[in-house]
PDB file of C-alpha atoms in Angstrom:
ATOM      1  CA  MET A   1      61.189 106.792  78.713  1.00 76.00           C
ATOM      2  CA  ALA A   2      62.263 108.209  82.064  1.00 92.00           C
ATOM      3  CA  LEU A   3      65.847 107.639  83.197  1.00 97.00           C
ATOM      4  CA  THR A   4      66.143 106.047  86.640  1.00 98.00           C
ATOM      5  CA  LEU A   5      68.775 107.761  88.802  1.00 98.00           C
ATOM      6  CA  LEU A   6      70.741 106.011  91.543  1.00 98.00           C
ATOM      7  CA  PRO A   7      72.661 108.341  93.887  1.00 97.00           C
ATOM      8  CA  ALA A   8      75.751 106.487  95.091  1.00 94.00           C
ATOM      9  CA  VAL A   9      76.865 106.007  98.678  1.00 95.00           C
ATOM     10  CA  ASP A  10      80.364 104.496  98.698  1.00 91.00           C
ATOM     11  CA  VAL A  11      81.496 103.354 102.145  1.00 93.00           C
ATOM     12  CA  ARG A  12      85.087 103.003 103.350  1.00 91.00           C
ATOM     13  CA  ASP A  13      86.260 102.795 106.954  1.00 90.00           C
ATOM     14  CA  GLY A  14      82.684 103.474 107.990  1.00 91.00           C
ATOM     15  CA  LYS A  15      82.450 106.772 106.113  1.00 91.00           C
ATOM     16  CA  ALA A  16      80.774 107.911 102.911  1.00 87.00           C
ATOM     17  CA  VAL A  17      83.565 108.706 100.432  1.00 81.00           C
ATOM     18  CA  ARG A  18      84.209 109.392  96.774  1.00 70.00           C
ATOM     19  CA  LEU A  19      87.261 108.106  94.888  1.00 63.00           C
ATOM     20  CA  ARG A  20      89.091 109.439  91.841  1.00 57.00           C
ATOM     21  CA  GLN A  21      89.258 106.818  89.064  1.00 49.00           C
ATOM     22  CA  GLY A  22      88.504 104.166  91.679  1.00 47.00           C
ATOM     23  CA  GLU A  23      91.951 104.495  93.285  1.00 55.00           C
ATOM     24  CA  SER A  24      92.380 103.417  96.897  1.00 54.00           C
ATOM     25  CA  GLY A  25      93.803 106.341  98.879  1.00 54.00           C
ATOM     26  CA  SER A  26      92.077 109.000  96.764  1.00 47.00           C
ATOM     27  CA  GLU A  27      89.064 109.250  99.079  1.00 58.00           C
ATOM     28  CA  THR A  28      87.207 112.437  99.865  1.00 68.00           C
ATOM     29  CA  ASP A  29      85.280 112.007 103.125  1.00 67.00           C
ATOM     30  CA  TYR A  30      81.597 112.958 103.131  1.00 74.00           C
ATOM     31  CA  GLY A  31      80.700 111.765 106.637  1.00 82.00           C
ATOM     32  CA  SER A  32      77.990 109.350 107.722  1.00 90.00           C
ATOM     33  CA  PRO A  33      76.810 106.900 105.024  1.00 93.00           C
ATOM     34  CA  LEU A  34      73.369 106.720 106.624  1.00 94.00           C
ATOM     35  CA  ASP A  35      73.067 110.515 106.616  1.00 93.00           C
ATOM     36  CA  ALA A  36      74.184 110.614 102.970  1.00 93.00           C
ATOM     37  CA  ALA A  37      71.658 107.977 101.949  1.00 95.00           C
ATOM     38  CA  ARG A  38      68.897 109.698 103.911  1.00 95.00           C
ATOM     39  CA  THR A  39      69.719 112.993 102.162  1.00 95.00           C
ATOM     40  CA  TRP A  40      69.146 111.399  98.748  1.00 96.00           C
ATOM     41  CA  VAL A  41      65.941 109.693  99.865  1.00 97.00           C
ATOM     42  CA  ASP A  42      64.612 112.981 101.246  1.00 97.00           C
ATOM     43  CA  ALA A  43      65.481 114.637  97.923  1.00 97.00           C
ATOM     44  CA  GLY A  44      63.349 112.168  95.966  1.00 97.00           C
ATOM     45  CA  ALA A  45      65.598 109.202  95.131  1.00 98.00           C
ATOM     46  CA  GLN A  46      63.801 105.956  94.324  1.00 97.00           C
ATOM     47  CA  TRP A  47      67.044 103.954  94.203  1.00 98.00           C
ATOM     48  CA  ILE A  48      70.357 104.130  96.106  1.00 97.00           C
ATOM     49  CA  HIS A  49      73.582 102.539  94.820  1.00 97.00           C
ATOM     50  CA  LEU A  50      75.308 101.378  98.028  1.00 96.00           C
ATOM     51  CA  VAL A  51      78.933 100.239  97.717  1.00 93.00           C
ATOM     52  CA  ASP A  52      81.193  98.550 100.269  1.00 93.00           C
ATOM     53  CA  LEU A  53      84.610  99.721  99.076  1.00 89.00           C
ATOM     54  CA  ASP A  54      86.530  97.843 101.767  1.00 90.00           C
ATOM     55  CA  ALA A  55      84.941  94.590 100.621  1.00 89.00           C
ATOM     56  CA  ALA A  56      85.778  95.456  97.012  1.00 84.00           C
ATOM     57  CA  PHE A  57      89.416  96.204  97.856  1.00 84.00           C
ATOM     58  CA  GLY A  58      89.766  93.267 100.257  1.00 86.00           C
ATOM     59  CA  THR A  59      90.541  95.555 103.220  1.00 90.00           C
ATOM     60  CA  GLY A  60      87.676  94.470 105.456  1.00 91.00           C
ATOM     61  CA  ASP A  61      83.986  95.215 105.154  1.00 89.00           C
ATOM     62  CA  ASN A  62      81.249  97.609 106.243  1.00 92.00           C
ATOM     63  CA  ARG A  63      78.539  94.992 106.184  1.00 89.00           C
ATOM     64  CA  ALA A  64      76.980  96.007 109.514  1.00 91.00           C
ATOM     65  CA  GLN A  65      76.645  99.623 108.398  1.00 91.00           C
ATOM     66  CA  LEU A  66      75.167  98.655 105.052  1.00 92.00           C
ATOM     67  CA  ARG A  67      72.639  96.414 106.788  1.00 92.00           C
ATOM     68  CA  ARG A  68      71.652  99.319 109.036  1.00 93.00           C
ATOM     69  CA  ILE A  69      71.123 101.595 106.036  1.00 95.00           C
ATOM     70  CA  VAL A  70      68.917  99.010 104.348  1.00 94.00           C
ATOM     71  CA  ALA A  71      67.006  98.387 107.588  1.00 93.00           C
ATOM     72  CA  GLU A  72      66.329 102.092 108.140  1.00 95.00           C
ATOM     73  CA  LEU A  73      65.652 103.178 104.560  1.00 96.00           C
ATOM     74  CA  GLY A  74      64.705 100.037 102.682  1.00 91.00           C
ATOM     75  CA  ASP A  75      60.987 100.707 103.042  1.00 93.00           C
ATOM     76  CA  ALA A  76      61.389 104.133 101.423  1.00 96.00           C
ATOM     77  CA  VAL A  77      63.861 103.377  98.618  1.00 97.00           C
ATOM     78  CA  ASN A  78      65.175 100.490  96.520  1.00 98.00           C
ATOM     79  CA  ILE A  79      68.786  99.702  97.359  1.00 97.00           C
ATOM     80  CA  GLU A  80      71.323  98.196  94.976  1.00 97.00           C
ATOM     81  CA  MET A  81      74.267  96.779  96.924  1.00 96.00           C
ATOM     82  CA  SER A  82      77.738  96.351  95.467  1.00 93.00           C
ATOM     83  CA  GLY A  83      81.277  95.597  96.528  1.00 91.00           C
ATOM     84  CA  GLY A  84      82.910  92.292  97.413  1.00 88.00           C
ATOM     85  CA  VAL A  85      79.971  90.050  96.469  1.00 93.00           C
ATOM     86  CA  ARG A  86      81.907  86.991  95.309  1.00 90.00           C
ATOM     87  CA  ASP A  87      80.283  83.898  96.806  1.00 94.00           C
ATOM     88  CA  ASP A  88      77.016  82.498  98.131  1.00 95.00           C
ATOM     89  CA  ALA A  89      77.607  83.838 101.633  1.00 93.00           C
ATOM     90  CA  SER A  90      78.164  87.455 100.595  1.00 92.00           C
ATOM     91  CA  LEU A  91      75.357  87.386  98.038  1.00 95.00           C
ATOM     92  CA  ASP A  92      72.891  85.818 100.465  1.00 94.00           C
ATOM     93  CA  ALA A  93      73.890  88.345 103.145  1.00 91.00           C
ATOM     94  CA  ALA A  94      73.121  91.255 100.803  1.00 93.00           C
ATOM     95  CA  LEU A  95      69.771  89.826  99.708  1.00 94.00           C
ATOM     96  CA  GLU A  96      68.770  88.861 103.240  1.00 92.00           C
ATOM     97  CA  ALA A  97      69.627  92.396 104.379  1.00 90.00           C
ATOM     98  CA  GLY A  98      66.900  93.596 102.052  1.00 93.00           C
ATOM     99  CA  ALA A  99      68.756  94.726  98.926  1.00 95.00           C
ATOM    100  CA  ALA A 100      66.432  95.020  95.946  1.00 97.00           C
ATOM    101  CA  ARG A 101      69.335  94.195  93.633  1.00 97.00           C
ATOM    102  CA  VAL A 102      72.932  93.075  94.065  1.00 97.00           C
ATOM    103  CA  ASN A 103      75.715  94.078  91.716  1.00 95.00           C
ATOM    104  CA  ILE A 104      78.394  91.424  91.056  1.00 95.00           C
ATOM    105  CA  GLY A 105      81.741  92.614  89.725  1.00 86.00           C
ATOM    106  CA  THR A 106      84.967  90.668  90.182  1.00 80.00           C
ATOM    107  CA  ALA A 107      83.184  87.328  90.618  1.00 86.00           C
ATOM    108  CA  ALA A 108      81.700  87.598  87.136  1.00 86.00           C
ATOM    109  CA  LEU A 109      85.253  87.643  85.780  1.00 84.00           C
ATOM    110  CA  GLU A 110      86.945  85.199  88.151  1.00 85.00           C
ATOM    111  CA  ASN A 111      84.106  82.740  88.757  1.00 90.00           C
ATOM    112  CA  PRO A 112      81.819  82.835  85.719  1.00 90.00           C
ATOM    113  CA  GLU A 113      80.200  79.461  86.444  1.00 93.00           C
ATOM    114  CA  TRP A 114      79.057  80.645  89.881  1.00 95.00           C
ATOM    115  CA  THR A 115      77.840  83.888  88.355  1.00 94.00           C
ATOM    116  CA  ALA A 116      75.792  82.027  85.755  1.00 96.00           C
ATOM    117  CA  ARG A 117      74.263  79.904  88.509  1.00 97.00           C
ATOM    118  CA  VAL A 118      73.175  82.874  90.638  1.00 97.00           C
ATOM    119  CA  ILE A 119      71.828  84.709  87.578  1.00 97.00           C
ATOM    120  CA  ALA A 120      69.690  81.658  86.850  1.00 97.00           C
ATOM    121  CA  LYS A 121      68.557  81.495  90.488  1.00 97.00           C
ATOM    122  CA  TYR A 122      67.872  85.175  91.212  1.00 97.00           C
ATOM    123  CA  GLY A 123      67.125  86.678  87.796  1.00 97.00           C
ATOM    124  CA  ASP A 124      66.869  90.474  87.743  1.00 96.00           C
ATOM    125  CA  ARG A 125      67.855  90.762  91.414  1.00 97.00           C
ATOM    126  CA  VAL A 126      71.428  90.232  90.184  1.00 97.00           C
ATOM    127  CA  ALA A 127      73.245  92.742  87.969  1.00 98.00           C
ATOM    128  CA  VAL A 128      76.808  92.509  86.680  1.00 96.00           C
ATOM    129  CA  GLY A 129      79.209  95.426  86.944  1.00 93.00           C
ATOM    130  CA  LEU A 130      81.389  95.924  83.880  1.00 92.00           C
ATOM    131  CA  ASP A 131      84.229  98.232  84.939  1.00 87.00           C
ATOM    132  CA  VAL A 132      86.224  99.118  81.860  1.00 89.00           C
ATOM    133  CA  ARG A 133      89.442 100.739  80.688  1.00 84.00           C
ATOM    134  CA  GLY A 134      89.136 100.878  76.909  1.00 78.00           C
ATOM    135  CA  HIS A 135      87.675  97.424  76.200  1.00 82.00           C
ATOM    136  CA  THR A 136      89.569  95.728  79.061  1.00 85.00           C
ATOM    137  CA  LEU A 137      87.702  94.883  82.234  1.00 85.00           C
ATOM    138  CA  ALA A 138      89.025  95.810  85.678  1.00 75.00           C
ATOM    139  CA  ALA A 139      88.660  93.572  88.741  1.00 59.00           C
ATOM    140  CA  ARG A 140      89.511  93.425  92.448  1.00 48.00           C
ATOM    141  CA  GLY A 141      88.617  97.042  93.154  1.00 46.00           C
ATOM    142  CA  TRP A 142      89.894  97.968  89.677  1.00 42.00           C
ATOM    143  CA  VAL A 143      93.521  97.037  90.451  1.00 43.00           C
ATOM    144  CA  LYS A 144      93.696  93.942  88.192  1.00 47.00           C
ATOM    145  CA  GLU A 145      92.813  93.329  84.560  1.00 55.00           C
ATOM    146  CA  GLY A 146      89.864  91.020  84.025  1.00 58.00           C
ATOM    147  CA  GLY A 147      89.681  90.153  80.342  1.00 79.00           C
ATOM    148  CA  ASP A 148      87.945  91.418  77.231  1.00 88.00           C
ATOM    149  CA  LEU A 149      84.659  93.275  77.670  1.00 90.00           C
ATOM    150  CA  PHE A 150      82.789  91.754  74.750  1.00 93.00           C
ATOM    151  CA  GLU A 151      83.962  88.163  75.313  1.00 92.00           C
ATOM    152  CA  THR A 152      82.721  88.426  78.888  1.00 91.00           C
ATOM    153  CA  MET A 153      79.414  89.899  77.738  1.00 94.00           C
ATOM    154  CA  ARG A 154      78.849  87.013  75.327  1.00 95.00           C
ATOM    155  CA  PHE A 155      79.169  84.532  78.173  1.00 94.00           C
ATOM    156  CA  LEU A 156      76.947  86.572  80.503  1.00 95.00           C
ATOM    157  CA  ASP A 157      74.312  87.151  77.825  1.00 97.00           C
ATOM    158  CA  ASN A 158      74.144  83.403  77.246  1.00 96.00           C
ATOM    159  CA  ALA A 159      73.758  82.971  81.013  1.00 96.00           C
ATOM    160  CA  GLY A 160      70.742  85.283  80.946  1.00 97.00           C
ATOM    161  CA  CYS A 161      72.166  88.401  82.594  1.00 97.00           C
ATOM    162  CA  SER A 162      69.393  91.024  82.686  1.00 98.00           C
ATOM    163  CA  ARG A 163      71.426  94.137  83.595  1.00 98.00           C
ATOM    164  CA  TYR A 164      74.944  95.527  83.244  1.00 97.00           C
ATOM    165  CA  VAL A 165      76.300  98.436  85.267  1.00 96.00           C
ATOM    166  CA  VAL A 166      78.874  99.961  82.916  1.00 95.00           C
ATOM    167  CA  THR A 167      81.635 102.169  84.335  1.00 90.00           C
ATOM    168  CA  ASP A 168      84.491 103.802  82.436  1.00 88.00           C
ATOM    169  CA  VAL A 169      87.075 103.634  85.223  1.00 83.00           C
ATOM    170  CA  THR A 170      89.119 106.492  83.767  1.00 80.00           C
ATOM    171  CA  ARG A 171      86.152 108.843  84.133  1.00 67.00           C
ATOM    172  CA  ASP A 172      84.801 107.751  87.503  1.00 61.00           C
ATOM    173  CA  GLY A 173      84.951 110.598  90.011  1.00 59.00           C
ATOM    174  CA  MET A 174      86.632 112.865  87.451  1.00 59.00           C
ATOM    175  CA  MET A 175      83.619 114.960  86.394  1.00 65.00           C
ATOM    176  CA  SER A 176      84.750 114.582  82.768  1.00 73.00           C
ATOM    177  CA  GLY A 177      81.479 113.401  81.218  1.00 87.00           C
ATOM    178  CA  PRO A 178      80.165 109.865  80.599  1.00 94.00           C
ATOM    179  CA  ASN A 179      81.616 107.665  77.875  1.00 94.00           C
ATOM    180  CA  ILE A 180      78.602 107.708  75.558  1.00 95.00           C
ATOM    181  CA  ASP A 181      80.413 105.713  72.866  1.00 94.00           C
ATOM    182  CA  LEU A 182      81.161 102.899  75.322  1.00 95.00           C
ATOM    183  CA  LEU A 183      77.572 102.846  76.571  1.00 96.00           C
ATOM    184  CA  ARG A 184      76.305 102.665  72.995  1.00 97.00           C
ATOM    185  CA  GLU A 185      78.727  99.849  72.116  1.00 95.00           C
ATOM    186  CA  VAL A 186      77.612  97.790  75.098  1.00 96.00           C
ATOM    187  CA  ALA A 187      73.894  98.457  74.617  1.00 98.00           C
ATOM    188  CA  GLU A 188      74.015  97.593  70.913  1.00 98.00           C
ATOM    189  CA  ARG A 189      75.509  94.176  71.686  1.00 97.00           C
ATOM    190  CA  THR A 190      73.071  92.980  74.342  1.00 98.00           C
ATOM    191  CA  ASP A 191      69.385  92.690  75.116  1.00 97.00           C
ATOM    192  CA  ALA A 192      70.130  93.326  78.792  1.00 98.00           C
ATOM    193  CA  LYS A 193      69.353  96.686  80.364  1.00 98.00           C
ATOM    194  CA  VAL A 194      72.296  99.018  80.947  1.00 98.00           C
ATOM    195  CA  THR A 195      73.023 101.351  83.867  1.00 98.00           C
ATOM    196  CA  ALA A 196      75.483 104.146  83.063  1.00 97.00           C
ATOM    197  CA  SER A 197      78.137 104.962  85.644  1.00 93.00           C
ATOM    198  CA  GLY A 198      81.123 107.297  85.800  1.00 88.00           C
ATOM    199  CA  GLY A 199      81.900 110.839  84.724  1.00 89.00           C
ATOM    200  CA  ILE A 200      78.491 112.519  84.900  1.00 93.00           C
ATOM    201  CA  SER A 201      79.189 116.167  85.660  1.00 93.00           C
ATOM    202  CA  LYS A 202      76.292 118.247  84.345  1.00 95.00           C
ATOM    203  CA  LEU A 203      72.616 117.951  83.523  1.00 97.00           C
ATOM    204  CA  ALA A 204      73.397 117.818  79.807  1.00 97.00           C
ATOM    205  CA  ASP A 205      75.187 114.509  80.447  1.00 96.00           C
ATOM    206  CA  LEU A 206      71.870 113.037  81.569  1.00 97.00           C
ATOM    207  CA  GLU A 207      70.237 114.311  78.387  1.00 97.00           C
ATOM    208  CA  ALA A 208      72.985 112.586  76.387  1.00 97.00           C
ATOM    209  CA  ILE A 209      72.428 109.300  78.223  1.00 97.00           C
ATOM    210  CA  LYS A 210      68.676 109.561  77.605  1.00 97.00           C
ATOM    211  CA  THR A 211      69.330 109.469  73.843  1.00 97.00           C
ATOM    212  CA  LEU A 212      70.360 105.822  74.348  1.00 97.00           C
ATOM    213  CA  ASP A 213      67.080 104.761  75.937  1.00 96.00           C
ATOM    214  CA  ASP A 214      65.906 102.973  72.786  1.00 97.00           C
ATOM    215  CA  LEU A 215      69.005 100.753  73.092  1.00 98.00           C
ATOM    216  CA  GLY A 216      68.174  99.812  76.690  1.00 98.00           C
ATOM    217  CA  VAL A 217      70.226 102.343  78.688  1.00 98.00           C
ATOM    218  CA  ASP A 218      67.558 103.054  81.290  1.00 98.00           C
ATOM    219  CA  SER A 219      69.395 104.296  84.388  1.00 98.00           C
ATOM    220  CA  ALA A 220      72.443 106.194  85.647  1.00 98.00           C
ATOM    221  CA  ILE A 221      74.470 106.285  88.850  1.00 96.00           C
ATOM    222  CA  LEU A 222      75.255 109.726  90.262  1.00 96.00           C
ATOM    223  CA  GLY A 223      78.269 110.186  92.525  1.00 90.00           C
ATOM    224  CA  LYS A 224      80.750 113.044  92.551  1.00 87.00           C
ATOM    225  CA  SER A 225      78.377 115.353  90.647  1.00 91.00           C
ATOM    226  CA  LEU A 226      75.914 115.334  93.561  1.00 92.00           C
ATOM    227  CA  TYR A 227      78.493 115.467  96.338  1.00 89.00           C
ATOM    228  CA  ALA A 228      80.358 118.342  94.656  1.00 89.00           C
ATOM    229  CA  GLY A 229      77.128 120.281  94.096  1.00 93.00           C
ATOM    230  CA  ALA A 230      77.308 120.333  90.293  1.00 94.00           C
ATOM    231  CA  PHE A 231      73.519 120.067  90.385  1.00 96.00           C
ATOM    232  CA  THR A 232      70.876 118.961  92.874  1.00 97.00           C
ATOM    233  CA  LEU A 233      69.123 115.627  92.835  1.00 98.00           C
ATOM    234  CA  PRO A 234      65.713 117.285  92.230  1.00 98.00           C
ATOM    235  CA  GLU A 235      67.205 119.082  89.203  1.00 98.00           C
ATOM    236  CA  ALA A 236      68.582 115.777  87.906  1.00 98.00           C
ATOM    237  CA  LEU A 237      65.280 113.984  88.480  1.00 98.00           C
ATOM    238  CA  ALA A 238      63.465 116.678  86.522  1.00 97.00           C
ATOM    239  CA  VAL A 239      65.800 116.136  83.544  1.00 97.00           C
ATOM    240  CA  ALA A 240      65.547 112.365  83.873  1.00 97.00           C
ATOM    241  CA  ALA A 241      61.742 112.379  83.875  1.00 95.00           C
ATOM    242  CA  ASP A 242      59.985 111.248  80.737  1.00 71.00           C
TER     243      ASP A 242
END
């Protein structure tokens, strides 16, 4: 099975940035988010992972810019939107902007009843981000603890969650390799699909993730590895192909 790749465009203060271990203040500036997204589309991306970091951290939002990106590129690529989606208004805004899928993070931990309701309403257009240190979830832009990973998964599985986006926070932006053991643990405990996120630094990491395809790990988010030039998106797509 081919591995779907989602180049990430993280937006803060109107700029495309990358963080180290998700820490506010650790940004590296990569310029225009629209230009970044267009670069990945031109290189063959079928999905973009678009993140509003200000909304995630509670320091404002970049909603207008994200809407512009979806408006300009949404016909050419599927866009997964993430960051600060915690209520009906923010979820509806993302879906109405044209997002193919919306990733819910903190709300799944702080407002599980609402999360269960929107999963029931929107099905596979809603994914849940599981941002993890060890087996402890991280919330509010990764600055607060959010409970036990597997207890949360049990609730979300019962609610019908169809996809988890699993990030080892300690590896995100660090180019230290994905946490294959964590991905396997999650995938073995759920029937939902799993998107791998965090730490990918070389093409061999994609090969390692592909070994989990029979467990339901069917996609991976690429961030720092692309921006730092560890490999090109066409090279990654060639490895990811079936």
